[in-house]
Coordinates of C-alpha atoms and ligand atoms in Angstrom, one line a residue:
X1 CA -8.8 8.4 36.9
X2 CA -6.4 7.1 34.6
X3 CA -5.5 3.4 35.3
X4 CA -1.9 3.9 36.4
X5 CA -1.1 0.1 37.1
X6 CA -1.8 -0.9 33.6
X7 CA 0.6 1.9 31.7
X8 CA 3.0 1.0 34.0
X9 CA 2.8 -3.0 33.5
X10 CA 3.2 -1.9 29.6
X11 CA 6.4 -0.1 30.4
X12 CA 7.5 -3.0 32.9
X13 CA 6.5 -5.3 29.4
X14 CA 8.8 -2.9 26.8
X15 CA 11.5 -2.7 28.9
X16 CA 11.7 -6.6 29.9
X17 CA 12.2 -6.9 25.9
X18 CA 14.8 -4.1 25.5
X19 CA 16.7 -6.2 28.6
X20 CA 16.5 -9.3 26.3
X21 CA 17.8 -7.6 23.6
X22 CA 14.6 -8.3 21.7
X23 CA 13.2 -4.7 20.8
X24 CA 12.4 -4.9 16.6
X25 CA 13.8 -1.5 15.5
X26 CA 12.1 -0.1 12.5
X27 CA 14.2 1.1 9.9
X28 CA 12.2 4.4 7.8
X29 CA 12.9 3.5 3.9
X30 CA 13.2 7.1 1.8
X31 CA 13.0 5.4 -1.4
X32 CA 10.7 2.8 -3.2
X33 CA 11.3 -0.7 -2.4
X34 CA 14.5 -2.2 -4.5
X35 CA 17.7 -4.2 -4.5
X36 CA 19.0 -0.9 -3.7
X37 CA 16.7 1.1 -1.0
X38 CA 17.3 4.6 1.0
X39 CA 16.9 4.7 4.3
X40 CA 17.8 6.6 7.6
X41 CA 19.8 4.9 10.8
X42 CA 19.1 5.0 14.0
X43 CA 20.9 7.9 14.3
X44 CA 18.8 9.3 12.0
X45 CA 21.5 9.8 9.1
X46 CA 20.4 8.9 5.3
X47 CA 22.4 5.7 4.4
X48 CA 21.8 4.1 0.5
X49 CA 22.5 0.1 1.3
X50 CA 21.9 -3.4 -0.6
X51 CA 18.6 -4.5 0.8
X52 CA 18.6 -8.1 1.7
X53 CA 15.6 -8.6 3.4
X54 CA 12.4 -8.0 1.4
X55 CA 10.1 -10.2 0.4
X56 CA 10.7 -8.5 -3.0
X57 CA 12.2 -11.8 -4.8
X58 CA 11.0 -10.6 -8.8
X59 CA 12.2 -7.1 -8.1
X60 CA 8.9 -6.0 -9.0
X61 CA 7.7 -3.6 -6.3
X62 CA 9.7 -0.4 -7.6
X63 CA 9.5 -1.0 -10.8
X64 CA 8.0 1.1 -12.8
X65 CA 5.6 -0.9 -15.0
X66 CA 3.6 -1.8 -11.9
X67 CA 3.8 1.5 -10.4
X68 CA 2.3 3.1 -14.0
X69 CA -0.1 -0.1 -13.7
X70 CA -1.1 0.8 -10.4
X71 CA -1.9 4.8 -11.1
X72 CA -3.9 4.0 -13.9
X73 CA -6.4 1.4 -11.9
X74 CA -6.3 4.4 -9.7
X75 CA -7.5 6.7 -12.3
X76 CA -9.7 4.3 -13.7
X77 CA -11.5 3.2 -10.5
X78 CA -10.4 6.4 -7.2
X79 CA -8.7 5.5 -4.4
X80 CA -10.8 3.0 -3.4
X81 CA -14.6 1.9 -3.0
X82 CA -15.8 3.0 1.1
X83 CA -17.3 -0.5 1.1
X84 CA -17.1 -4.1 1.6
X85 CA -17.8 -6.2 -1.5
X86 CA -21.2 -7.3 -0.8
X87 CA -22.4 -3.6 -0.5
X88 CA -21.4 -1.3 -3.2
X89 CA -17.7 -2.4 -3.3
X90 CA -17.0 -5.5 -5.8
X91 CA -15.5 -3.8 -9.1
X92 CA -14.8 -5.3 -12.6
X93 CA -10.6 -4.6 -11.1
X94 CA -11.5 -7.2 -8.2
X95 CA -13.3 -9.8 -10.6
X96 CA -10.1 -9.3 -13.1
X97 CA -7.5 -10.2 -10.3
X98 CA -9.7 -13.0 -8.8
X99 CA -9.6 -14.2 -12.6
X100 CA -6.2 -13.6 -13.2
X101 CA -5.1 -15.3 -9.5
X102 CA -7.1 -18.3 -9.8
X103 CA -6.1 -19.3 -13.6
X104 CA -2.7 -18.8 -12.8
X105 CA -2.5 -21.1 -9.9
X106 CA -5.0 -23.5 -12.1
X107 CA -8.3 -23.2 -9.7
X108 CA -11.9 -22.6 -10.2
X109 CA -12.2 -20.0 -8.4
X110 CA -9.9 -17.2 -5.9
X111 CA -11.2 -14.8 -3.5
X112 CA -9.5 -11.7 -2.7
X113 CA -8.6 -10.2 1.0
X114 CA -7.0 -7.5 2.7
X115 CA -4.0 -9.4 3.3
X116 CA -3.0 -13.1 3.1
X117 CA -3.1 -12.6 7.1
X118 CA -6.4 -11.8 6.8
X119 CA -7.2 -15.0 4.2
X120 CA -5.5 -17.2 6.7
X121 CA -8.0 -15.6 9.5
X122 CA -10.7 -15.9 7.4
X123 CA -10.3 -19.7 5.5
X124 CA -11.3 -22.2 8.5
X125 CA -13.9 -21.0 10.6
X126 CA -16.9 -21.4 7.7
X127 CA -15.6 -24.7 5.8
X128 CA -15.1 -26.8 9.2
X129 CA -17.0 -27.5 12.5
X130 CA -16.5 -29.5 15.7
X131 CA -17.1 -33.0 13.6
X132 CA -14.1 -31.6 11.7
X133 CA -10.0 -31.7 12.0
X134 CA -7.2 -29.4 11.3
X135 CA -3.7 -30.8 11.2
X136 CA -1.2 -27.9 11.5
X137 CA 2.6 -28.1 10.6
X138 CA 3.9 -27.1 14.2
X139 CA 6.2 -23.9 12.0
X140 CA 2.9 -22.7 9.9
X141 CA 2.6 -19.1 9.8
X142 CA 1.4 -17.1 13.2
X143 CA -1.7 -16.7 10.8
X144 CA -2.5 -19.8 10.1
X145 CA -2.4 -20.7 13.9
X146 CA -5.1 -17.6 14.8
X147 CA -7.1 -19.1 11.5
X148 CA -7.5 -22.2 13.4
X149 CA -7.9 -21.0 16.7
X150 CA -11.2 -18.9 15.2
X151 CA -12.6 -22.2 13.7
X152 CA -14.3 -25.1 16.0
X153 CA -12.6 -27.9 14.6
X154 CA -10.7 -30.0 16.7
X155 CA -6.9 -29.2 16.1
X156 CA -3.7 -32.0 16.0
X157 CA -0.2 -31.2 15.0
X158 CA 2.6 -32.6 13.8
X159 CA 6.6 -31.4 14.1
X160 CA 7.6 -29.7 11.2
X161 CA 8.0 -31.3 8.0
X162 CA 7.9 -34.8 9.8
X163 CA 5.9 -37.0 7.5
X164 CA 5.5 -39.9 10.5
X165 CA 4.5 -37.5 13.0
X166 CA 1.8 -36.2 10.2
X167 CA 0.3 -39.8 10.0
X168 CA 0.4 -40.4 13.4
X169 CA -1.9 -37.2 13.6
X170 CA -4.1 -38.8 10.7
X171 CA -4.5 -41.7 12.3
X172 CA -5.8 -40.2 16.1
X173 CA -8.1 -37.7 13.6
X174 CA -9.3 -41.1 11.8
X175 CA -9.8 -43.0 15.2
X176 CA -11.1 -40.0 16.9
X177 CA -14.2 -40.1 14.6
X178 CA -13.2 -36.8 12.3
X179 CA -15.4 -36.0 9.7
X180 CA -13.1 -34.1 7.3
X181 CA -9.5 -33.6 8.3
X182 CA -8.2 -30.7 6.3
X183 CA -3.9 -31.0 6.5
X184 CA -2.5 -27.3 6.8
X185 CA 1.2 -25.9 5.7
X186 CA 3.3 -23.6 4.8
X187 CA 4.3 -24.4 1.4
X188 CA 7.6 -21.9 2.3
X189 CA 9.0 -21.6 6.2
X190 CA 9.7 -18.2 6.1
X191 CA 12.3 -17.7 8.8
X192 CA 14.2 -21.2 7.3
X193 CA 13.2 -21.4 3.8
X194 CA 13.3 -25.1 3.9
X195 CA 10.2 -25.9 1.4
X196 CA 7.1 -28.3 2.6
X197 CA 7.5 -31.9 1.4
X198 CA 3.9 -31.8 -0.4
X199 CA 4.6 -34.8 -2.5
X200 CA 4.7 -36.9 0.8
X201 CA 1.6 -34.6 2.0
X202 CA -1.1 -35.0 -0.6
X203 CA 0.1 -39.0 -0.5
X204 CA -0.5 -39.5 2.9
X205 CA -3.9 -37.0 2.4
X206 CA -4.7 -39.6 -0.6
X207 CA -4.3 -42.7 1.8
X208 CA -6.1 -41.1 4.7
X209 CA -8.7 -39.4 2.8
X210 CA -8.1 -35.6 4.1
X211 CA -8.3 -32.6 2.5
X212 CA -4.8 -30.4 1.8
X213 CA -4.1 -26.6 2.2
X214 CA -0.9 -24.6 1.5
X215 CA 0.2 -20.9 2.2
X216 CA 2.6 -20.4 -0.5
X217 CA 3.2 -16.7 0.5
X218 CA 6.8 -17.4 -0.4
X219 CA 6.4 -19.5 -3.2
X220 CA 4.3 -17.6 -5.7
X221 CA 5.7 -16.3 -8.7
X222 CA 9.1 -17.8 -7.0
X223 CA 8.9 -21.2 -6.8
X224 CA 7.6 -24.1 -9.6
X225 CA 7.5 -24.0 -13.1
X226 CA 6.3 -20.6 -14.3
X227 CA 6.3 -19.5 -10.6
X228 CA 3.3 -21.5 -9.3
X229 CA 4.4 -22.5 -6.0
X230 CA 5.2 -25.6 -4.2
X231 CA 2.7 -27.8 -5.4
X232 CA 4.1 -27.3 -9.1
X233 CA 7.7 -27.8 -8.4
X234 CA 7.1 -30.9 -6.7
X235 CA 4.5 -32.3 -9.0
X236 CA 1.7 -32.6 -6.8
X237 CA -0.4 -28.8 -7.7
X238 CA -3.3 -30.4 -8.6
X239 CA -3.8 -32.5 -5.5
X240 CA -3.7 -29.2 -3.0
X241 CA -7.7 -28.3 -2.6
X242 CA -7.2 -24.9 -0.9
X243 CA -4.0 -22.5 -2.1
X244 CA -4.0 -19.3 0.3
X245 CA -1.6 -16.5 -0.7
X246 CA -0.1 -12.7 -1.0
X247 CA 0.1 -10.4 -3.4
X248 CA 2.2 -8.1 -0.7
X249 CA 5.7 -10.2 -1.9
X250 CA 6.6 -11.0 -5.2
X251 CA 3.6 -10.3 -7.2
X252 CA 4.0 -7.1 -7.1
X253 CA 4.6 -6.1 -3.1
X254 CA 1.4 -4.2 -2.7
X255 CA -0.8 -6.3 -0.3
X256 CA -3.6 -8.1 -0.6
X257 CA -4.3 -11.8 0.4
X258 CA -6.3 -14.4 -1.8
X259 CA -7.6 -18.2 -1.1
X260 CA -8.0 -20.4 -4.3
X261 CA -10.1 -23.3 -4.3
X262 CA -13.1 -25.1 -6.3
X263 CA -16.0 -22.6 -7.1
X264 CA -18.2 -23.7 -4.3
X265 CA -15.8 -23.6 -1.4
X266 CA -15.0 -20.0 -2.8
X267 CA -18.9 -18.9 -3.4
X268 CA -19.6 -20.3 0.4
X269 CA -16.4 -18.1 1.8
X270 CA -18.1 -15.0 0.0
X271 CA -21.3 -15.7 2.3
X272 CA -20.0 -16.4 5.4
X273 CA -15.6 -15.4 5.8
X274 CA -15.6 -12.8 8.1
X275 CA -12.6 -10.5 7.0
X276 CA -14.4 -10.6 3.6
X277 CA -18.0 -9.7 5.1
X278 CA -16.5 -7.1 7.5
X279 CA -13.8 -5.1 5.9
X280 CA -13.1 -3.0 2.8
X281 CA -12.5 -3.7 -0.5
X282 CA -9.0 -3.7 -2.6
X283 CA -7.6 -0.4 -3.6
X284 CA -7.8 -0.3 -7.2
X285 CA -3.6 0.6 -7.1
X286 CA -3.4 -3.0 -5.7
X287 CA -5.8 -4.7 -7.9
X288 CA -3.4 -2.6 -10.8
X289 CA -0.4 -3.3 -9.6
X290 CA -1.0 -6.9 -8.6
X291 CA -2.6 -7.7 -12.2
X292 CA 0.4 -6.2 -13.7
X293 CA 2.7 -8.3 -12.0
X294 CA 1.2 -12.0 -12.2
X295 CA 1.2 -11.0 -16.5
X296 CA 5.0 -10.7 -16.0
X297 CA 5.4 -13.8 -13.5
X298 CA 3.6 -16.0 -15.5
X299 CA 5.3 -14.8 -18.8
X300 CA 8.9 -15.2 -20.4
X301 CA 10.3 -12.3 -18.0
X302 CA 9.1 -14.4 -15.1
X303 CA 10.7 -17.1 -16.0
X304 CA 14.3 -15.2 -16.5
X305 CA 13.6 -13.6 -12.9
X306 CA 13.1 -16.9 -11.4
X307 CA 16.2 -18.3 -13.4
X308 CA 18.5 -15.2 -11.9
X309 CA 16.9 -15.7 -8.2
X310 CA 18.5 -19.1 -8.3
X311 CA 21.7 -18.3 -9.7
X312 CA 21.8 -15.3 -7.2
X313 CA 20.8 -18.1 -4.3
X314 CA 23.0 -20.1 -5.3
X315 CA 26.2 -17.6 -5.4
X316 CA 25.5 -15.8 -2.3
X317 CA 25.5 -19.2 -0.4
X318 CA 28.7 -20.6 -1.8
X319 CA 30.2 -17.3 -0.8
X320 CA 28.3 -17.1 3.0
X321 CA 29.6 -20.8 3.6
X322 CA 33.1 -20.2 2.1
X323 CA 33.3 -17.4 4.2
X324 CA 32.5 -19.6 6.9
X325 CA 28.7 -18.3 8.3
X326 CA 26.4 -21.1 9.1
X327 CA 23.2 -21.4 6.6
X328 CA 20.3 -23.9 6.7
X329 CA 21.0 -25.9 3.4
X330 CA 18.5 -25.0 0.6
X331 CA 17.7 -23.2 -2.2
X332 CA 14.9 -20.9 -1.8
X333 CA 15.9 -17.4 -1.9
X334 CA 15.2 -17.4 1.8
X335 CA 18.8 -17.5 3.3
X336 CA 18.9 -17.0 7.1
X337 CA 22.2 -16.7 8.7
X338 CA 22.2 -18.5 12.1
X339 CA 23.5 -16.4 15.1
X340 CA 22.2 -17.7 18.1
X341 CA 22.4 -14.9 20.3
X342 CA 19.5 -12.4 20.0
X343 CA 22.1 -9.0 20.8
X344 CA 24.2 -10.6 18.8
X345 CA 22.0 -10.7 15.6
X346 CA 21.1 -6.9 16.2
X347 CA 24.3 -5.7 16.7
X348 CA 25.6 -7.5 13.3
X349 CA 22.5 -5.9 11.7
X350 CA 23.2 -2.3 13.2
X351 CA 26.9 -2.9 12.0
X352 CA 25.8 -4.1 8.6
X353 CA 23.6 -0.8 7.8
X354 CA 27.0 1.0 8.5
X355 CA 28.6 -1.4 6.0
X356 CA 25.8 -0.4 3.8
X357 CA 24.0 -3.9 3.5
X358 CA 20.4 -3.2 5.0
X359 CA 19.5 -6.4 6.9
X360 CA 17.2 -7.6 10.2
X361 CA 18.1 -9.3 13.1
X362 CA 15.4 -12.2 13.8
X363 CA 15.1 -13.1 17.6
X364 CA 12.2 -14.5 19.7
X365 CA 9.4 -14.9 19.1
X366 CA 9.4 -14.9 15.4
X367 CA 11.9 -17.5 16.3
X368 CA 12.7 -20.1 19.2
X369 CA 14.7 -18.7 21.8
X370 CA 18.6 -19.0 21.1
X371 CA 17.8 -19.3 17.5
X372 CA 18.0 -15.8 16.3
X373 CA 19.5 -15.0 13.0
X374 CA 19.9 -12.5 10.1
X375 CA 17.4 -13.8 7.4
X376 CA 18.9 -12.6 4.3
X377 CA 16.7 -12.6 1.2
X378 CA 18.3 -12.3 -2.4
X379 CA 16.0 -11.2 -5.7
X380 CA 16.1 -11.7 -9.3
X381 CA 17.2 -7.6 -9.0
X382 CA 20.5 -8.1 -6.9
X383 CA 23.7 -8.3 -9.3
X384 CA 26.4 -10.9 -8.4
X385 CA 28.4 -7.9 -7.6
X386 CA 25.3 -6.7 -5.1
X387 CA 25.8 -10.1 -3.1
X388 CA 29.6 -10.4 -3.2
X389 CA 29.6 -6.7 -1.7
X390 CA 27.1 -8.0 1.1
X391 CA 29.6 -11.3 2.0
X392 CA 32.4 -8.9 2.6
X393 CA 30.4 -6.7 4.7
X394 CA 29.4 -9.8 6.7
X395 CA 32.2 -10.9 7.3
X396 CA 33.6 -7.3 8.3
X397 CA 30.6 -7.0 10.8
X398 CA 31.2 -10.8 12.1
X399 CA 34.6 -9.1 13.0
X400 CA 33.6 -5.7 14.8
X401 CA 31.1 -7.4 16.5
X402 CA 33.7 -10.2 17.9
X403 CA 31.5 -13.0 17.1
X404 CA 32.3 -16.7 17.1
X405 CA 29.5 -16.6 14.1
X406 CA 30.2 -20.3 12.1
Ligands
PLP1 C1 3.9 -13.0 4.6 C2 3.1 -14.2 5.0 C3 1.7 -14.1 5.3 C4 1.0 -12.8 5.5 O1 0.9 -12.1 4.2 P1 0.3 -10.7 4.2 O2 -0.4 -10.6 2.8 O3 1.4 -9.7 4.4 O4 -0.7 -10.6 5.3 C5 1.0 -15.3 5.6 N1 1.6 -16.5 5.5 C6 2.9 -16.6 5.2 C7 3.5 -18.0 5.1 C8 3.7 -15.5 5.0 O5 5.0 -15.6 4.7

């Protein structure tokens, strides 16, 4: 007998978040990824629009040196190895990209994972026990918070980005008798872009004697001199112990997660991190296509993209704030556009696709209730004309929708 209660609680559950006007449509791209993408509306028509939210900040997904680097990996090693690494499944591409990952970032060692979701899941649990603590920035990444939740360390954390709150946490870890306390952050909050302090961090882990980790998801190949995240930019790279990242936004836009670290925490995550024991090895198109693009982030070309990403950052929020929207102040390509009301930040979305600007509405619970937004995300591939295009098409949409937006 099926168990009608249950299909009907999921139905009561989907349509409680259509009332609150907090159904996530999915928009079906026709194209590769680009500044410039093809996609159908809702109403299933075929619409060409400025994208302005992908993660894409080089401009490298589409392009066509990483596509030709990923077919030939494919050539060289199939579509992929029907086994986890420690079987049959580790190939001279995964050493390569581990090699290439790790010297970039300036570690000993990287290991490699489906997804940085799945390197956040996979980074705790085996380096720390009950003695130990983990103190979490309250925005870190959903994936860092399951991460945590999987290991048995005793968990504190501290309000975002506040550096007294963090040593208050230190100091209960300390007086609680913690072993190792390991701090945890974003190096990048994705739905603000505001950027970690991580000078004041790896201080404050020097004076209490802990341990620092950063997801840079949105800092690699972005952020720092020559693209090498947070850490770089603010001075302080070689006092973070444990860099987790993606490969699945600007290197490239494939997927694929990696942790750096020294060679023994790396060697003891091969042994004993779960997503690594217990699920497949890279495709050799990522391991292609990701090696391609960290020899152009690293490079000259890498460091023009990262030059035009802040000029476009730049430009596109002079123009937003001239035109009156309200932005969190910054200047990480990260640019969200703060609405408030959760229909309202769908409806300017739906009526920004019709003005051609591809964008998505951000409500609850990717962010606090009665904070939703359009995040806007400009790359090194938009033009100036690109953003000044998307401004006027804001602030057409701010006007069909009747919004008091700003
Ligand atoms: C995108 C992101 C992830 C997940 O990366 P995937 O490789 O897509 O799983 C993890 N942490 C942060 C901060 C991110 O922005």
């Amino acid at each position: 007998m099926p168990d009608n209660a249950f299909y009907e609680r999921q139905r009561a559950i989907l349509e409680e978040i259509q009332a609150q006007g907090l159904t996530k449509p999915e928009r079906v791209l026709l194209s590769r990824q680009g500044a410039h993408v093809r996609l159908r509306d809702e109403d299933g028509r075929e619409v060409e629009a400025i994208n302005l939210c992908a993660n894409n900040y080089l401009g490298l997904a589409g392009d066509q040196r990483i596509v030709s680097a990923a077919i030939a990996a494919t050539s060289a090693g199939g579509a992929g190895f029907a086994s986890v690494r420690f079987i049959c499944g580790t190939h001279e591409l995964h050493k390569e990209l581990e090699s290439a990952i790790s010297s970039y970032l300036g570690y000993e060692d990287a290991i490699l994972f489906a997804a940085a979701f799945d390197a956040n899941g996979a980074v705790f649990e085996p380096l720390l026990d009950d003695q130990d603590a983990i103190i979490s920035d309250s925005l870190n990444h959903a994936s860092i918070i399951d991460g945590v939740r999987l290991s048995k360390a005793r968990r504190y954390r501290f309000a975002n980005n506040d550096m007294d709150d963090l040593e208050g946490q230190l100091k209960a870890a300390r007086t609680e008798g913690a072993r190792t306390i390991l701090i945890v952050t974003d190096g990048v909050f994705s739905m603000d872009g505001y950027l970690a302090n991580l000078s004041a961090i790896t201080d404050l882990a020097a004076r209490y004697d802990a341990l620092t980790m950063v997801d840079d998801c949105h800092a690699t190949g972005v952020v720092g001199p020559t693209g090498r995240g947070v850490g770089a930019l603010q001075g302080v790279a070689d006092q973070v112990d444990i860099v987790t990242g993606t490969f699945g936004k600007a290197l490239g836009g494939a997927m694929g997660g990696f942790i750096c670290a020294r060679r023994d925490v790396i060697a003891l995550l091969r042994q004993k991190a779960r997503p690594y024991l217990f699920s497949n090895a890279l495709a050799p198109s990522i391991c292609g296509a990701s090696l391609a693009a960290i020899e152009i982030a690293k490079g000259p070309e890498g460091d023009d993209l990262r030059r035009q990403i802040v000029r476009n950052a730049a430009h596109f929020r002079g123009a937003l704030t001239e035109a009156g929207f309200k932005l969190n102040p910054g200047q990480h390509p990260i640019i969200p556009v703060l609405l408030g009301d959760a229909r309202l930040a769908q409806s300017m979305a739906r009526e920004l696709l019709d003005l051609r600007v591809f964008v998505t509405g951000f409500s609850f619970p990717v962010v606090p209730k009665d904070q939703a937004r359009i995040r806007t995300q400009v790359s090194a591939a938009h033009t100036p004309a690109d953003l000044d295009f998307a401004v006027e098409a804001f602030v057409k949409a701010r006007e069909i929708c009747g919004a008091a937006a700003g």
